[in-house]
Tab-separated table of C-alpha atoms and ligand atoms in Angstrom:
chain	number	residue	atom	x	y	z
C	275	MET	CA	146.104	150.254	55.665
C	276	THR	CA	148.613	149.924	58.501
C	277	LYS	CA	151.212	147.503	57.252
C	278	ASN	CA	154.410	148.882	58.701
C	279	PRO	CA	155.738	146.240	61.140
C	280	GLN	CA	157.598	148.988	63.035
C	281	GLN	CA	154.359	150.579	64.318
C	282	ARG	CA	154.178	150.791	68.103
C	283	ILE	CA	151.428	152.019	70.381
C	284	ARG	CA	152.864	155.054	72.156
C	285	MET	CA	149.765	157.078	72.985
C	286	ALA	CA	146.569	156.389	74.891
C	287	VAL	CA	143.495	158.608	74.740
C	288	PHE	CA	141.295	158.929	77.823
C	289	PRO	CA	137.897	160.476	77.098
C	290	VAL	CA	136.987	162.122	80.427
C	291	ALA	CA	134.493	164.785	79.375
C	292	GLY	CA	131.292	162.817	80.078
C	293	MET	CA	128.626	164.224	82.399
C	294	GLY	CA	128.671	161.298	84.832
C	295	THR	CA	124.926	161.680	85.356
C	296	ARG	CA	124.538	158.226	86.955
C	297	PHE	CA	126.580	159.364	89.945
C	298	LEU	CA	124.997	162.750	90.606
C	299	PRO	CA	125.322	164.583	92.924
C	300	ALA	CA	128.845	163.125	93.498
C	301	THR	CA	129.759	164.155	89.942
C	302	LYS	CA	128.266	167.656	90.092
C	303	ALA	CA	131.640	169.366	90.562
C	304	ASN	CA	133.942	166.365	90.057
C	305	PRO	CA	134.453	164.083	87.073
C	306	LYS	CA	133.305	160.481	87.496
C	307	GLU	CA	136.837	159.361	86.588
C	308	MET	CA	138.009	160.826	89.904
C	309	LEU	CA	135.701	158.582	91.942
C	310	PRO	CA	137.965	156.445	94.139
C	311	VAL	CA	137.925	152.683	94.367
C	312	VAL	CA	139.249	152.286	97.911
C	313	ASP	CA	142.108	154.823	97.722
C	314	LYS	CA	142.816	155.456	94.037
C	315	PRO	CA	140.694	157.302	91.496
C	316	LEU	CA	139.435	155.344	88.481
C	317	ILE	CA	141.570	157.444	86.138
C	318	GLN	CA	144.734	156.417	87.962
C	319	TYR	CA	143.987	152.712	87.545
C	320	ALA	CA	143.464	153.423	83.827
C	321	ALA	CA	146.711	155.418	83.553
C	322	GLU	CA	148.632	152.627	85.317
C	323	GLU	CA	147.204	150.067	82.880
C	324	ALA	CA	148.390	152.253	79.976
C	325	VAL	CA	151.882	152.676	81.448
C	326	ALA	CA	152.086	148.890	81.989
C	327	ALA	CA	151.345	148.500	78.268
C	328	GLY	CA	154.320	150.698	77.343
C	329	ILE	CA	152.354	153.895	76.622
C	330	GLU	CA	154.514	157.036	76.722
C	331	THR	CA	151.921	159.787	76.261
C	332	LEU	CA	148.581	159.994	78.031
C	333	VAL	CA	146.106	162.191	76.153
C	334	PHE	CA	143.157	163.294	78.286
C	335	VAL	CA	140.138	164.692	76.455
C	336	THR	CA	138.571	166.824	79.147
C	337	GLY	CA	135.469	168.959	79.540
C	338	ARG	CA	133.758	170.978	82.238
C	339	ASN	CA	134.625	170.242	85.871
C	340	LYS	CA	137.774	168.359	84.908
C	341	ARG	CA	140.437	170.454	86.582
C	342	SER	CA	140.991	167.834	89.234
C	343	ILE	CA	142.338	165.413	86.591
C	344	PRO	CA	145.314	167.577	85.509
C	345	ASP	CA	145.822	168.430	89.185
C	346	HIS	CA	145.933	164.744	90.060
C	347	PHE	CA	148.693	164.002	87.534
C	348	ASP	CA	150.590	167.226	88.281
C	349	LYS	CA	153.042	168.059	91.049
C	350	ALA	CA	151.371	169.135	94.308
C	351	TYR	CA	154.095	171.412	95.690
C	352	GLU	CA	152.436	172.413	98.958
C	353	LEU	CA	151.261	168.904	99.813
C	354	GLU	CA	154.656	167.407	98.938
C	355	ALA	CA	156.531	170.010	100.994
C	356	GLU	CA	154.231	169.424	103.947
C	357	LEU	CA	154.609	165.620	103.806
C	358	ALA	CA	158.401	165.944	103.402
C	359	GLU	CA	158.589	168.258	106.406
C	360	ARG	CA	156.607	165.815	108.539
C	361	GLY	CA	158.824	162.928	107.387
C	362	LYS	CA	155.866	161.052	105.826
C	363	THR	CA	157.957	159.439	103.106
C	364	ASP	CA	155.461	156.646	102.278
C	365	MET	CA	152.715	159.130	101.591
C	366	LEU	CA	155.105	161.365	99.692
C	367	GLU	CA	155.888	158.470	97.349
C	368	LEU	CA	152.168	157.866	96.807
C	369	VAL	CA	151.464	161.417	95.664
C	370	ARG	CA	154.713	161.930	93.785
C	371	ASN	CA	154.762	158.922	91.505
C	372	ILE	CA	151.272	158.895	90.058
C	373	VAL	CA	152.871	158.179	86.662
C	374	PRO	CA	156.610	157.665	85.995
C	375	PRO	CA	158.530	160.856	85.138
C	376	GLU	CA	159.209	159.764	81.549
C	377	VAL	CA	155.463	159.591	80.806
C	378	THR	CA	153.938	162.796	79.381
C	379	CYS	CA	150.376	163.955	80.059
C	380	VAL	CA	148.606	166.077	77.446
C	381	TYR	CA	145.192	167.707	77.860
C	382	VAL	CA	142.764	168.524	75.072
C	383	ARG	CA	139.492	170.258	75.798
C	384	GLN	CA	136.300	168.914	74.230
C	385	ALA	CA	134.154	172.048	74.098
C	386	ASP	CA	130.874	170.303	73.270
C	387	ALA	CA	129.948	166.876	74.641
C	388	LEU	CA	128.838	165.364	71.317
C	389	GLY	CA	129.621	161.720	72.121
C	390	LEU	CA	132.491	159.267	72.523
C	391	GLY	CA	133.399	159.380	68.826
C	392	HIS	CA	133.650	163.151	68.935
C	393	ALA	CA	135.797	162.981	72.093
C	394	VAL	CA	138.252	160.566	70.458
C	395	GLY	CA	138.338	162.806	67.357
C	396	CYS	CA	139.462	165.704	69.581
C	397	ALA	CA	142.766	163.847	70.151
C	398	ARG	CA	143.652	163.930	66.433
C	399	PRO	CA	145.983	166.978	66.594
C	400	ILE	CA	148.083	165.165	69.233
C	401	VAL	CA	147.992	161.589	67.951
C	402	GLN	CA	148.142	162.540	64.260
C	403	ASN	CA	149.109	159.653	62.036
C	404	GLU	CA	149.920	156.737	64.306
C	405	PRO	CA	147.940	153.861	65.818
C	406	PHE	CA	146.808	154.587	69.379
C	407	ALA	CA	144.856	153.190	72.329
C	408	VAL	CA	141.605	154.406	73.882
C	409	ILE	CA	140.786	153.598	77.506
C	410	LEU	CA	137.411	154.251	79.128
C	411	ALA	CA	138.331	154.569	82.786
C	412	ASP	CA	134.903	153.532	84.073
C	413	ASP	CA	135.599	149.999	82.856
C	414	LEU	CA	138.047	148.986	85.572
C	415	ILE	CA	139.949	145.828	84.624
C	416	VAL	CA	142.091	143.689	86.899
C	417	SER	CA	144.442	141.337	85.147
C	418	HIS	CA	147.384	139.272	86.219
C	419	GLU	CA	148.635	139.036	82.652
C	420	GLY	CA	150.242	142.471	82.528
C	421	GLY	CA	146.940	144.312	82.094
C	422	ALA	CA	144.200	144.209	79.471
C	423	LEU	CA	145.790	146.876	77.269
C	424	ALA	CA	149.213	145.177	77.327
C	425	GLN	CA	147.583	141.983	76.021
C	426	MET	CA	145.868	143.953	73.254
C	427	VAL	CA	149.134	145.708	72.337
C	428	GLU	CA	150.693	142.266	71.945
C	429	GLN	CA	147.945	141.341	69.480
C	430	PHE	CA	148.444	144.621	67.622
C	431	GLU	CA	152.170	144.043	67.346
C	432	ARG	CA	151.465	140.687	65.747
C	433	THR	CA	148.659	141.710	63.396
C	434	GLN	CA	149.243	145.483	62.880
C	435	CYS	CA	145.496	146.093	62.780
C	436	SER	CA	142.872	147.593	65.086
C	437	VAL	CA	142.005	145.568	68.210
C	438	LEU	CA	138.840	146.007	70.291
C	439	GLY	CA	138.789	144.707	73.875
C	440	VAL	CA	135.774	142.386	74.049
C	441	GLU	CA	133.966	140.173	76.510
C	442	GLU	CA	130.908	137.929	76.356
C	443	VAL	CA	128.011	139.563	78.194
C	444	PRO	CA	124.595	138.171	79.200
C	445	GLY	CA	122.273	138.163	76.166
C	446	ASP	CA	119.839	140.628	77.751
C	447	GLU	CA	122.568	143.263	78.328
C	448	THR	CA	123.557	143.993	74.724
C	449	GLY	CA	121.763	147.358	74.947
C	450	LYS	CA	124.569	148.667	77.175
C	451	TYR	CA	127.431	148.046	74.743
C	452	GLY	CA	128.873	148.164	71.271
C	453	VAL	CA	128.324	144.568	70.093
C	454	ILE	CA	130.408	142.857	67.411
C	455	ASP	CA	129.589	140.351	64.710
C	456	PRO	CA	132.503	137.982	65.429
C	457	VAL	CA	134.215	135.503	63.130
C	458	ALA	CA	136.596	132.987	64.761
C	459	THR	CA	140.309	133.108	63.882
C	460	ASP	CA	143.110	130.588	64.469
C	461	THR	CA	144.263	132.543	67.549
C	462	PRO	CA	142.401	131.680	70.770
C	463	GLY	CA	140.411	134.678	72.040
C	464	LEU	CA	140.906	136.647	68.813
C	465	TRP	CA	137.913	137.374	66.563
C	466	ASP	CA	137.701	139.051	63.200
C	467	VAL	CA	135.044	141.729	63.410
C	468	ARG	CA	132.575	141.618	60.501
C	469	GLY	CA	130.303	144.338	61.878
C	470	ILE	CA	129.621	146.309	65.054
C	471	VAL	CA	126.408	147.873	66.375
C	472	GLU	CA	126.031	150.406	69.180
C	473	LYS	CA	123.674	149.343	71.976
C	474	PRO	CA	121.445	146.925	70.028
C	475	ARG	CA	118.315	145.406	71.557
C	476	PRO	CA	118.946	141.698	72.277
C	477	GLU	CA	116.764	140.677	69.304
C	478	ASP	CA	118.839	142.870	66.955
C	479	ALA	CA	122.295	142.069	68.392
C	480	PRO	CA	124.711	140.243	66.063
C	481	SER	CA	126.112	138.287	69.076
C	482	ASN	CA	126.680	138.721	72.804
C	483	VAL	CA	130.360	139.680	72.347
C	484	ALA	CA	130.613	143.280	73.555
C	485	VAL	CA	133.283	145.982	73.507
C	486	VAL	CA	134.378	146.890	77.029
C	487	GLY	CA	136.184	150.200	77.100
C	488	ARG	CA	139.523	149.272	75.470
C	489	TYR	CA	140.444	149.996	71.872
C	490	ILE	CA	143.567	150.051	69.714
C	491	LEU	CA	142.783	151.929	66.523
C	492	THR	CA	144.636	152.835	63.362
C	493	PRO	CA	144.713	156.579	62.568
C	494	ARG	CA	142.299	156.057	59.650
C	495	ILE	CA	139.577	156.285	62.327
C	496	PHE	CA	140.146	160.062	62.602
C	497	GLY	CA	139.113	160.690	58.984
C	498	LEU	CA	136.020	158.547	59.487
C	499	LEU	CA	135.137	160.279	62.785
C	500	ALA	CA	135.445	163.701	61.166
C	501	GLU	CA	132.598	162.857	58.800
C	502	GLN	CA	130.590	160.654	61.188
C	503	THR	CA	126.920	161.625	61.550
C	504	PRO	CA	125.104	161.227	64.905
C	505	GLY	CA	123.945	157.699	65.747
C	506	ALA	CA	122.451	156.054	68.862
C	507	GLY	CA	121.306	158.660	71.399
C	508	GLY	CA	121.952	161.454	68.860
C	509	GLU	CA	125.703	161.188	69.591
C	510	ILE	CA	128.756	160.839	67.345
C	511	GLN	CA	129.474	157.191	68.097
C	512	LEU	CA	132.949	155.652	67.971
C	513	THR	CA	131.200	152.339	67.223
C	514	ASP	CA	129.698	153.702	63.983
C	515	ALA	CA	133.100	154.920	62.753
C	516	ILE	CA	134.603	151.498	63.601
C	517	ASP	CA	131.830	149.860	61.574
C	518	ARG	CA	133.026	151.905	58.579
C	519	LEU	CA	136.701	151.277	59.396
C	520	LEU	CA	136.220	147.518	59.160
C	521	GLN	CA	134.904	147.891	55.627
C	522	GLU	CA	138.340	149.273	54.687
C	523	GLU	CA	140.776	147.378	56.953
C	524	ARG	CA	140.942	144.354	59.204
C	525	VAL	CA	139.515	144.993	62.698
C	526	THR	CA	139.794	142.338	65.414
C	527	GLY	CA	138.225	141.762	68.821
C	528	TYR	CA	140.348	140.291	71.604
C	529	GLU	CA	139.020	138.598	74.733
C	530	PHE	CA	141.737	139.700	77.132
C	531	LYS	CA	142.308	137.756	80.328
C	532	GLY	CA	141.063	139.744	83.278
C	533	GLU	CA	138.142	140.720	85.439
C	534	ARG	CA	136.115	143.794	84.514
C	535	PHE	CA	134.087	146.005	86.813
C	536	ASP	CA	131.554	148.310	85.195
C	537	CYS	CA	132.223	151.345	87.371
C	538	GLY	CA	129.897	153.409	85.181
C	539	SER	CA	127.045	151.838	87.181
C	540	LYS	CA	126.553	152.051	90.941
C	541	GLN	CA	126.262	148.286	91.257
C	542	GLY	CA	129.542	147.642	89.383
C	543	TYR	CA	131.288	150.428	91.276
C	544	LEU	CA	130.250	148.939	94.621
C	545	LYS	CA	131.369	145.455	93.538
C	546	ALA	CA	134.765	146.893	92.569
C	547	THR	CA	135.034	148.654	95.927
C	548	VAL	CA	134.318	145.440	97.848
C	549	GLU	CA	136.679	143.328	95.710
C	550	PHE	CA	139.518	145.854	95.885
C	551	ALA	CA	139.081	146.218	99.641
C	552	LEU	CA	139.253	142.424	100.025
C	553	ARG	CA	142.584	142.464	98.126
C	554	HIS	CA	144.057	145.580	99.765
C	555	PRO	CA	147.098	144.690	101.923
C	556	GLU	CA	146.141	147.050	104.761
C	557	LEU	CA	142.400	146.449	104.708
C	558	LYS	CA	141.696	142.903	103.628
C	559	ASP	CA	141.715	141.123	107.005
C	560	ASP	CA	139.623	143.640	108.915
C	561	PHE	CA	137.271	144.188	106.003
C	562	GLU	CA	136.704	140.476	105.488
C	563	ALA	CA	136.069	140.065	109.217
C	564	TYR	CA	133.532	142.884	109.013
C	565	LEU	CA	131.722	141.288	106.055
C	566	ARG	CA	131.645	137.927	107.855
C	567	SER	CA	130.216	139.501	110.996
C	568	ARG	CA	127.686	141.384	108.894
C	569	PHE	CA	126.462	138.396	106.883
C	570	GLY	CA	127.301	135.493	109.169
E	815	G1P	C1	130.679	153.162	75.476
E	815	G1P	C2	130.672	152.722	74.009
E	815	G1P	C3	130.192	151.288	73.882
E	815	G1P	C4	131.044	150.382	74.743
E	815	G1P	C5	131.021	150.880	76.206
E	815	G1P	C6	131.964	150.076	77.059
E	815	G1P	O1	129.352	153.239	75.924
E	815	G1P	O2	129.844	153.610	73.258
E	815	G1P	O3	130.253	150.880	72.537
E	815	G1P	O4	130.597	149.063	74.668
E	815	G1P	O5	131.404	152.256	76.273
E	815	G1P	O6	131.873	150.451	78.391
E	815	G1P	P1	128.950	154.017	77.307
E	815	G1P	O7	129.172	153.030	78.405
E	815	G1P	O8	129.835	155.210	77.397
E	815	G1P	O9	127.514	154.378	77.150
């Protein structure tokens, strides 16, 4: 049990070894996390959300075709020299400060793609024995309350137990998510989790409260993941290990304030692109005018 009130969330794990099959051929040689929404790749939005939550170490669990992710967070000497020489200081700032200098990036390779649970387990040698966050970059979340993860960290600091980022989804969409069996608490938006099921059919779902790509987990999860047998889709599921975790310790679900775009689907990705363009300082006026002329 995690009872030490001093515990802080210092590390975030980013599983980025998935195949990205829904976006082929765009993801043939490039990870889906590098797909841009307007002018920033999904993984950068996720890293910025982590940094805003006070995370100091970003742990990327990578696989095949993932070299562009370390490259993105690394220095780009030639590009920087070229931009400096041409006096393009704005652009230089954009490529230089992807994450603040005090934030460390660590890369772990997941040799076999055995599922999300297996990917998270690959971060164990780095994270070791402290509570940590997991961010799935294809759930892109916009929030004016400091970011979804920052709100979850606040809950963790209060309760010192695992927190799952949750949202109510339409009843016929439970098959896309890990779905919790929620019990109300005294804190608005905070549920106690009595059970969790990976991708249940609507008739089998314990509720319509679904996990949406944000987790804060105690390190006990690593021991459970190490002995986790394959579940839905023949994969080692993080959800199944969480279902065992909650039999040992308190696990909560928090409905963060924010707007989520499911960028793991083409429809959600396009919605995010349109919404971000409509909010982009350089683009919004022209883009809105274009949409108006297009749709009347
Ligand atoms: C994963 C998790 C699922 C969660 C979802 C959120 O599924 O297994 O429990 O609800 O992310 O996006 P995936 O979308 O990778 O199939």
